[in-house]
Amino acid sequence: MDKYQVLSKYFGYSTFREGQERLIDALLSGKDVMGVMPTGAGKSVCFQVPALMMKGITVVVSPLISLMKDQVNALQQCGINSAYINTSLSKEERLDIMRKALAGYYKIIYVAPERLSSEKFYSFCSKLDISMVCVDEAHCVSQWGHDFRPAYLNIKAFIESLERRPVVSAFTATATRRVREDIISLIGLYEPERVVTGFDRKNLYFEVIRPADKDIALKRYLDLFSGRSGIVYCSSRKRVEELYSMLSEEKYSVTKYHAGLDKNERQLNQELFIKDEKEVVIATNAFGMGIDKSNVSFVIHYNMPGDIESYYQEAGRAGRDGSAADCILLYGGRDVAIQKYFIENPEENESLTDEQRNQVRKLKLDKLDRMIEYSSGKYCLRHYILQYFGEAVTGRCDNCSSCNGSAESVDVTTQAQKIFSCIKRVKEKETAETVADILKGIESDYIVTKGLNTVKTFGAMNDSARSQILLHIDYFYDHGYIDRDTKGRLLLEKKSEAVLFSGKRIRRPVQKTERKQNRASVDIRLFSALKVLRKELAKKSSLPDFIIFTDLTLRQMATVKPVSEKEFLLIEGVTAEKYKKYGPFFLNIIKKHSADKIEKAE
Ligand code: ADP
């Protein structure tokens, strides 16, 4: 089988993405490689395809148990024999896997770096025919990376100790030069083929807002993104807890994750999120490195991170399946002060001299300045990031909140008049949420008790989504038409009078997050039905939903509506193996759905 056949048979894809082929070809010709690609670019395929084509076994060094588990799950679904050896297994399980490996059963095994220095493991490896050692998340070898893991320093000695040197591949999404140099020397790559792909993730939309109240803004986004899977990052455990309490009390589908939770709870919460039983995880940056959840479709930063590398890595966890995804940063409040505090009070690192410590501090302050500049929203957000990573880009991207301002705008005068007049008519000042409820015509206890349902504008915007009304209010606040008192209650600014009384019009830019995504050709009802089926199948086999098929694959099914095996196999992400396991169930639903439609039409 050639590489194209392997890609199609095991992974269900018809073409390689940028960089993949070059890396695969180099490995197949026996050359070491270093692949630097952004999160979601498809690094795994780069070592998995050659691993399947080489004679012996590939050993993948991976930093996290959850990452190994996910990858092995995914490989098994594609019909590839693979396993991991780590502390989550019992001794018997480990021995069983080792026996099978020696019998040549596996093509790929995953191990943690710590294991490489164990004698037992070494003697096991010396009996294997290892064709490749692959180092995933290779930046962990560098002190200059943001996830230094000392055990990664064992890798070089391990490779050198093997009787026959296998080809070595290293992959990372961290692009700074220093880290790249460390990867080559500390892992001992020999004249590697270096592939650094473009860092642009075209399917990601970037937005920065400076909300008056981050909690309210967050809830608005969650309303807007309801039904989608997302991550909310905060800078402290305390904040995670606070937001989690607030949101779960208000019945949002949320779970939480941070290093202060005990291991079992962390594990459980992560599973709830991965299996789509909770839509959103509220987390610190402890969450994510091992997570390959391809249907994460938004990442909101409640706090600004300390540097662009961290931001892009975390935001980049959205949209891995290639569908349009949103990356939102809520900037303001104490964000800068918090990051400065982290820099001035670093974790003790005794291996550094005073001078080095000072250097690190300066480096971090510079990085923070760049992050603040990004957050100011003065520049095209995408291009700012790409330039930061050394790409020569100019002009505007038209897919971020800075660019959209100039790209499209709508007349919102009528909405402004209704909102301003509502604020004027209530006797006492009310919060944005209450004003939105009045305009939407919601008869809550509060509104009825206070008689606000008799205000003349009650229900005047009942055809708009409540979250939309709140977004309008935010915009008018941002632009000086409305003010808030310390309790968040609204009052009108002088500027609003011209709109109410002198016919002044207001146009405002449309944020991409508000635009209905263009899914005209996707049959939404069918898409939902397919999702329900996927959930059932996933439950039965105790797998995360997206391992069965990703959202992107389901969306294609709901667009193309295949009716035969042949047509079904043409959908991106469908392999023969997966067809055998799941295809008939999905075909059944698609056929039934089409028949229902015809019947209704008649
Ligand atoms: P990374 O490790 O670089 O973050 P992954 O290896 O997890 O990214 O790949 C991200 C997603 O892209 C996965 O769902 C993967 O199956 C998909 N993918 C990889 N290569 C291709 C390809 N050639 N065509 C289509 N999808 C691909």
PDB file of N, CA and C in Angstrom, residues 192-252:
ATOM      1  N   PRO A 192      17.843  16.612  10.707  1.00  0.00           N
ATOM      2  CA  PRO A 192      16.421  16.360  10.433  1.00  0.00           C
ATOM      3  C   PRO A 192      15.861  17.185   9.280  1.00  0.00           C
ATOM      4  N   GLU A 193      14.870  16.639   8.635  1.00  0.00           N
ATOM      5  CA  GLU A 193      14.061  17.405   7.691  1.00  0.00           C
ATOM      6  C   GLU A 193      13.158  18.272   8.569  1.00  0.00           C
ATOM      7  N   ARG A 194      13.248  19.595   8.387  1.00  0.00           N
ATOM      8  CA  ARG A 194      12.429  20.451   9.250  1.00  0.00           C
ATOM      9  C   ARG A 194      11.253  20.968   8.448  1.00  0.00           C
ATOM     10  N   VAL A 195      10.093  20.769   8.981  1.00  0.00           N
ATOM     11  CA  VAL A 195       8.923  21.317   8.311  1.00  0.00           C
ATOM     12  C   VAL A 195       8.205  22.236   9.290  1.00  0.00           C
ATOM     13  N   VAL A 196       8.164  23.509   8.941  1.00  0.00           N
ATOM     14  CA  VAL A 196       7.426  24.454   9.775  1.00  0.00           C
ATOM     15  C   VAL A 196       6.288  24.968   8.903  1.00  0.00           C
ATOM     16  N   THR A 197       5.086  24.556   9.205  1.00  0.00           N
ATOM     17  CA  THR A 197       3.985  24.965   8.305  1.00  0.00           C
ATOM     18  C   THR A 197       3.462  26.325   8.722  1.00  0.00           C
ATOM     19  N   GLY A 198       2.651  26.881   7.866  1.00  0.00           N
ATOM     20  CA  GLY A 198       2.030  28.151   8.205  1.00  0.00           C
ATOM     21  C   GLY A 198       1.234  27.978   9.488  1.00  0.00           C
ATOM     22  N   PHE A 199       1.217  29.039  10.283  1.00  0.00           N
ATOM     23  CA  PHE A 199       0.492  28.932  11.543  1.00  0.00           C
ATOM     24  C   PHE A 199      -0.953  29.402  11.444  1.00  0.00           C
ATOM     25  N   ASP A 200      -1.336  29.819  10.260  1.00  0.00           N
ATOM     26  CA  ASP A 200      -2.698  30.350  10.133  1.00  0.00           C
ATOM     27  C   ASP A 200      -3.723  29.233  10.254  1.00  0.00           C
ATOM     28  N   ARG A 201      -4.699  29.445  11.121  1.00  0.00           N
ATOM     29  CA  ARG A 201      -5.823  28.507  11.204  1.00  0.00           C
ATOM     30  C   ARG A 201      -7.011  29.267  10.661  1.00  0.00           C
ATOM     31  N   LYS A 202      -7.274  29.044   9.383  1.00  0.00           N
ATOM     32  CA  LYS A 202      -8.259  29.885   8.700  1.00  0.00           C
ATOM     33  C   LYS A 202      -9.671  29.731   9.239  1.00  0.00           C
ATOM     34  N   ASN A 203      -9.955  28.568   9.798  1.00  0.00           N
ATOM     35  CA  ASN A 203     -11.330  28.367  10.277  1.00  0.00           C
ATOM     36  C   ASN A 203     -11.595  29.014  11.641  1.00  0.00           C
ATOM     37  N   LEU A 204     -10.557  29.609  12.241  1.00  0.00           N
ATOM     38  CA  LEU A 204     -10.778  30.244  13.543  1.00  0.00           C
ATOM     39  C   LEU A 204     -11.095  31.730  13.380  1.00  0.00           C
ATOM     40  N   TYR A 205     -12.116  32.151  14.058  1.00  0.00           N
ATOM     41  CA  TYR A 205     -12.465  33.568  14.089  1.00  0.00           C
ATOM     42  C   TYR A 205     -11.981  34.128  15.428  1.00  0.00           C
ATOM     43  N   PHE A 206     -11.280  35.254  15.388  1.00  0.00           N
ATOM     44  CA  PHE A 206     -10.750  35.842  16.631  1.00  0.00           C
ATOM     45  C   PHE A 206     -11.511  37.101  17.007  1.00  0.00           C
ATOM     46  N   GLU A 207     -11.805  37.224  18.283  1.00  0.00           N
ATOM     47  CA  GLU A 207     -12.527  38.413  18.735  1.00  0.00           C
ATOM     48  C   GLU A 207     -11.977  38.834  20.099  1.00  0.00           C
ATOM     49  N   VAL A 208     -11.804  40.140  20.275  1.00  0.00           N
ATOM     50  CA  VAL A 208     -11.455  40.657  21.604  1.00  0.00           C
ATOM     51  C   VAL A 208     -12.537  41.646  21.987  1.00  0.00           C
ATOM     52  N   ILE A 209     -13.089  41.513  23.176  1.00  0.00           N
ATOM     53  CA  ILE A 209     -13.989  42.564  23.633  1.00  0.00           C
ATOM     54  C   ILE A 209     -13.565  43.013  25.019  1.00  0.00           C
ATOM     55  N   ARG A 210     -13.993  44.226  25.331  1.00  0.00           N
ATOM     56  CA  ARG A 210     -13.684  44.802  26.638  1.00  0.00           C
ATOM     57  C   ARG A 210     -15.011  45.023  27.321  1.00  0.00           C
ATOM     58  N   PRO A 211     -15.574  43.987  27.912  1.00  0.00           N
ATOM     59  CA  PRO A 211     -16.930  44.149  28.445  1.00  0.00           C
ATOM     60  C   PRO A 211     -16.931  44.908  29.767  1.00  0.00           C
ATOM     61  N   ALA A 212     -18.042  45.579  30.029  1.00  0.00           N
ATOM     62  CA  ALA A 212     -18.157  46.287  31.295  1.00  0.00           C
ATOM     63  C   ALA A 212     -18.248  45.262  32.417  1.00  0.00           C
ATOM     64  N   ASP A 213     -18.894  44.148  32.120  1.00  0.00           N
ATOM     65  CA  ASP A 213     -19.063  43.119  33.131  1.00  0.00           C
ATOM     66  C   ASP A 213     -18.774  41.778  32.463  1.00  0.00           C
ATOM     67  N   LYS A 214     -17.662  41.157  32.860  1.00  0.00           N
ATOM     68  CA  LYS A 214     -17.258  39.924  32.178  1.00  0.00           C
ATOM     69  C   LYS A 214     -18.264  38.792  32.385  1.00  0.00           C
ATOM     70  N   ASP A 215     -18.866  38.727  33.561  1.00  0.00           N
ATOM     71  CA  ASP A 215     -19.822  37.635  33.801  1.00  0.00           C
ATOM     72  C   ASP A 215     -20.988  37.714  32.833  1.00  0.00           C
ATOM     73  N   ILE A 216     -21.499  38.931  32.677  1.00  0.00           N
ATOM     74  CA  ILE A 216     -22.644  39.095  31.777  1.00  0.00           C
ATOM     75  C   ILE A 216     -22.219  38.764  30.345  1.00  0.00           C
ATOM     76  N   ALA A 217     -21.056  39.276  29.968  1.00  0.00           N
ATOM     77  CA  ALA A 217     -20.586  39.020  28.603  1.00  0.00           C
ATOM     78  C   ALA A 217     -20.427  37.513  28.371  1.00  0.00           C
ATOM     79  N   LEU A 218     -19.859  36.844  29.361  1.00  0.00           N
ATOM     80  CA  LEU A 218     -19.643  35.399  29.215  1.00  0.00           C
ATOM     81  C   LEU A 218     -20.978  34.679  28.991  1.00  0.00           C
ATOM     82  N   LYS A 219     -21.970  35.053  29.801  1.00  0.00           N
ATOM     83  CA  LYS A 219     -23.262  34.381  29.668  1.00  0.00           C
ATOM     84  C   LYS A 219     -23.871  34.629  28.295  1.00  0.00           C
ATOM     85  N   ARG A 220     -23.657  35.833  27.794  1.00  0.00           N
ATOM     86  CA  ARG A 220     -24.192  36.125  26.462  1.00  0.00           C
ATOM     87  C   ARG A 220     -23.565  35.229  25.413  1.00  0.00           C
ATOM     88  N   TYR A 221     -22.267  35.078  25.510  1.00  0.00           N
ATOM     89  CA  TYR A 221     -21.617  34.201  24.532  1.00  0.00           C
ATOM     90  C   TYR A 221     -22.115  32.768  24.683  1.00  0.00           C
ATOM     91  N   LEU A 222     -22.244  32.335  25.918  1.00  0.00           N
ATOM     92  CA  LEU A 222     -22.691  30.949  26.103  1.00  0.00           C
ATOM     93  C   LEU A 222     -24.098  30.760  25.551  1.00  0.00           C
ATOM     94  N   ASP A 223     -24.946  31.799  25.674  1.00  0.00           N
ATOM     95  CA  ASP A 223     -26.289  31.701  25.086  1.00  0.00           C
ATOM     96  C   ASP A 223     -26.185  31.609  23.566  1.00  0.00           C
ATOM     97  N   LEU A 224     -25.312  32.453  23.037  1.00  0.00           N
ATOM     98  CA  LEU A 224     -25.151  32.517  21.592  1.00  0.00           C
ATOM     99  C   LEU A 224     -24.609  31.190  21.046  1.00  0.00           C
ATOM    100  N   PHE A 225     -23.731  30.571  21.816  1.00  0.00           N
ATOM    101  CA  PHE A 225     -23.082  29.337  21.352  1.00  0.00           C
ATOM    102  C   PHE A 225     -23.794  28.093  21.878  1.00  0.00           C
ATOM    103  N   SER A 226     -24.966  28.270  22.407  1.00  0.00           N
ATOM    104  CA  SER A 226     -25.652  27.151  23.045  1.00  0.00           C
ATOM    105  C   SER A 226     -25.754  25.950  22.098  1.00  0.00           C
ATOM    106  N   GLY A 227     -25.523  24.758  22.646  1.00  0.00           N
ATOM    107  CA  GLY A 227     -25.564  23.542  21.812  1.00  0.00           C
ATOM    108  C   GLY A 227     -24.210  23.187  21.236  1.00  0.00           C
ATOM    109  N   ARG A 228     -23.231  24.094  21.416  1.00  0.00           N
ATOM    110  CA  ARG A 228     -21.898  23.800  20.892  1.00  0.00           C
ATOM    111  C   ARG A 228     -20.946  23.481  22.046  1.00  0.00           C
ATOM    112  N   SER A 229     -19.862  22.786  21.712  1.00  0.00           N
ATOM    113  CA  SER A 229     -18.925  22.396  22.745  1.00  0.00           C
ATOM    114  C   SER A 229     -17.827  23.455  22.868  1.00  0.00           C
ATOM    115  N   GLY A 230     -17.486  23.852  24.111  1.00  0.00           N
ATOM    116  CA  GLY A 230     -16.489  24.919  24.245  1.00  0.00           C
ATOM    117  C   GLY A 230     -15.704  24.869  25.545  1.00  0.00           C
ATOM    118  N   ILE A 231     -14.632  25.653  25.575  1.00  0.00           N
ATOM    119  CA  ILE A 231     -13.791  25.758  26.774  1.00  0.00           C
ATOM    120  C   ILE A 231     -13.763  27.209  27.228  1.00  0.00           C
ATOM    121  N   VAL A 232     -13.886  27.439  28.545  1.00  0.00           N
ATOM    122  CA  VAL A 232     -13.702  28.788  29.078  1.00  0.00           C
ATOM    123  C   VAL A 232     -12.456  28.757  29.958  1.00  0.00           C
ATOM    124  N   TYR A 233     -11.434  29.511  29.573  1.00  0.00           N
ATOM    125  CA  TYR A 233     -10.203  29.536  30.356  1.00  0.00           C
ATOM    126  C   TYR A 233     -10.167  30.706  31.322  1.00  0.00           C
ATOM    127  N   CYS A 234      -9.733  30.436  32.562  1.00  0.00           N
ATOM    128  CA  CYS A 234      -9.567  31.501  33.555  1.00  0.00           C
ATOM    129  C   CYS A 234      -8.139  31.443  34.085  1.00  0.00           C
ATOM    130  N   SER A 235      -7.709  32.541  34.723  1.00  0.00           N
ATOM    131  CA  SER A 235      -6.315  32.543  35.177  1.00  0.00           C
ATOM    132  C   SER A 235      -6.124  31.963  36.576  1.00  0.00           C
ATOM    133  N   SER A 236      -7.210  31.652  37.294  1.00  0.00           N
ATOM    134  CA  SER A 236      -6.998  31.067  38.622  1.00  0.00           C
ATOM    135  C   SER A 236      -8.062  30.015  38.936  1.00  0.00           C
ATOM    136  N   ARG A 237      -7.681  29.119  39.843  1.00  0.00           N
ATOM    137  CA  ARG A 237      -8.614  28.075  40.264  1.00  0.00           C
ATOM    138  C   ARG A 237      -9.854  28.685  40.911  1.00  0.00           C
ATOM    139  N   LYS A 238      -9.582  29.758  41.666  1.00  0.00           N
ATOM    140  CA  LYS A 238     -10.686  30.402  42.392  1.00  0.00           C
ATOM    141  C   LYS A 238     -11.740  30.895  41.397  1.00  0.00           C
ATOM    142  N   ARG A 239     -11.257  31.519  40.334  1.00  0.00           N
ATOM    143  CA  ARG A 239     -12.187  32.047  39.335  1.00  0.00           C
ATOM    144  C   ARG A 239     -12.956  30.907  38.668  1.00  0.00           C
ATOM    145  N   VAL A 240     -12.260  29.792  38.417  1.00  0.00           N
ATOM    146  CA  VAL A 240     -12.938  28.634  37.814  1.00  0.00           C
ATOM    147  C   VAL A 240     -14.097  28.219  38.716  1.00  0.00           C
ATOM    148  N   GLU A 241     -13.814  28.126  40.018  1.00  0.00           N
ATOM    149  CA  GLU A 241     -14.850  27.708  40.963  1.00  0.00           C
ATOM    150  C   GLU A 241     -16.021  28.688  40.957  1.00  0.00           C
ATOM    151  N   GLU A 242     -15.693  29.986  40.976  1.00  0.00           N
ATOM    152  CA  GLU A 242     -16.768  30.995  41.022  1.00  0.00           C
ATOM    153  C   GLU A 242     -17.656  30.918  39.791  1.00  0.00           C
ATOM    154  N   LEU A 243     -17.007  30.854  38.632  1.00  0.00           N
ATOM    155  CA  LEU A 243     -17.799  30.820  37.398  1.00  0.00           C
ATOM    156  C   LEU A 243     -18.604  29.524  37.318  1.00  0.00           C
ATOM    157  N   TYR A 244     -17.974  28.447  37.773  1.00  0.00           N
ATOM    158  CA  TYR A 244     -18.673  27.168  37.725  1.00  0.00           C
ATOM    159  C   TYR A 244     -19.943  27.237  38.580  1.00  0.00           C
ATOM    160  N   SER A 245     -19.823  27.804  39.801  1.00  0.00           N
ATOM    161  CA  SER A 245     -21.018  27.893  40.664  1.00  0.00           C
ATOM    162  C   SER A 245     -22.071  28.763  40.013  1.00  0.00           C
ATOM    163  N   MET A 246     -21.649  29.911  39.516  1.00  0.00           N
ATOM    164  CA  MET A 246     -22.618  30.836  38.928  1.00  0.00           C
ATOM    165  C   MET A 246     -23.341  30.174  37.751  1.00  0.00           C
ATOM    166  N   LEU A 247     -22.564  29.561  36.870  1.00  0.00           N
ATOM    167  CA  LEU A 247     -23.165  29.036  35.641  1.00  0.00           C
ATOM    168  C   LEU A 247     -23.986  27.777  35.893  1.00  0.00           C
ATOM    169  N   SER A 248     -23.521  26.935  36.820  1.00  0.00           N
ATOM    170  CA  SER A 248     -24.319  25.723  37.031  1.00  0.00           C
ATOM    171  C   SER A 248     -25.608  26.070  37.763  1.00  0.00           C
ATOM    172  N   GLU A 249     -25.552  27.089  38.619  1.00  0.00           N
ATOM    173  CA  GLU A 249     -26.785  27.525  39.273  1.00  0.00           C
ATOM    174  C   GLU A 249     -27.806  28.011  38.247  1.00  0.00           C
ATOM    175  N   GLU A 250     -27.300  28.630  37.209  1.00  0.00           N
ATOM    176  CA  GLU A 250     -28.203  29.148  36.176  1.00  0.00           C
ATOM    177  C   GLU A 250     -28.461  28.124  35.069  1.00  0.00           C
ATOM    178  N   LYS A 251     -28.144  26.866  35.394  1.00  0.00           N
ATOM    179  CA  LYS A 251     -28.501  25.736  34.516  1.00  0.00           C
ATOM    180  C   LYS A 251     -27.757  25.702  33.190  1.00  0.00           C
ATOM    181  N   TYR A 252     -26.582  26.292  33.151  1.00  0.00           N
ATOM    182  CA  TYR A 252     -25.756  26.092  31.956  1.00  0.00           C
ATOM    183  C   TYR A 252     -25.145  24.700  32.058  1.00  0.00           C
TER     184      TYR A 252
END
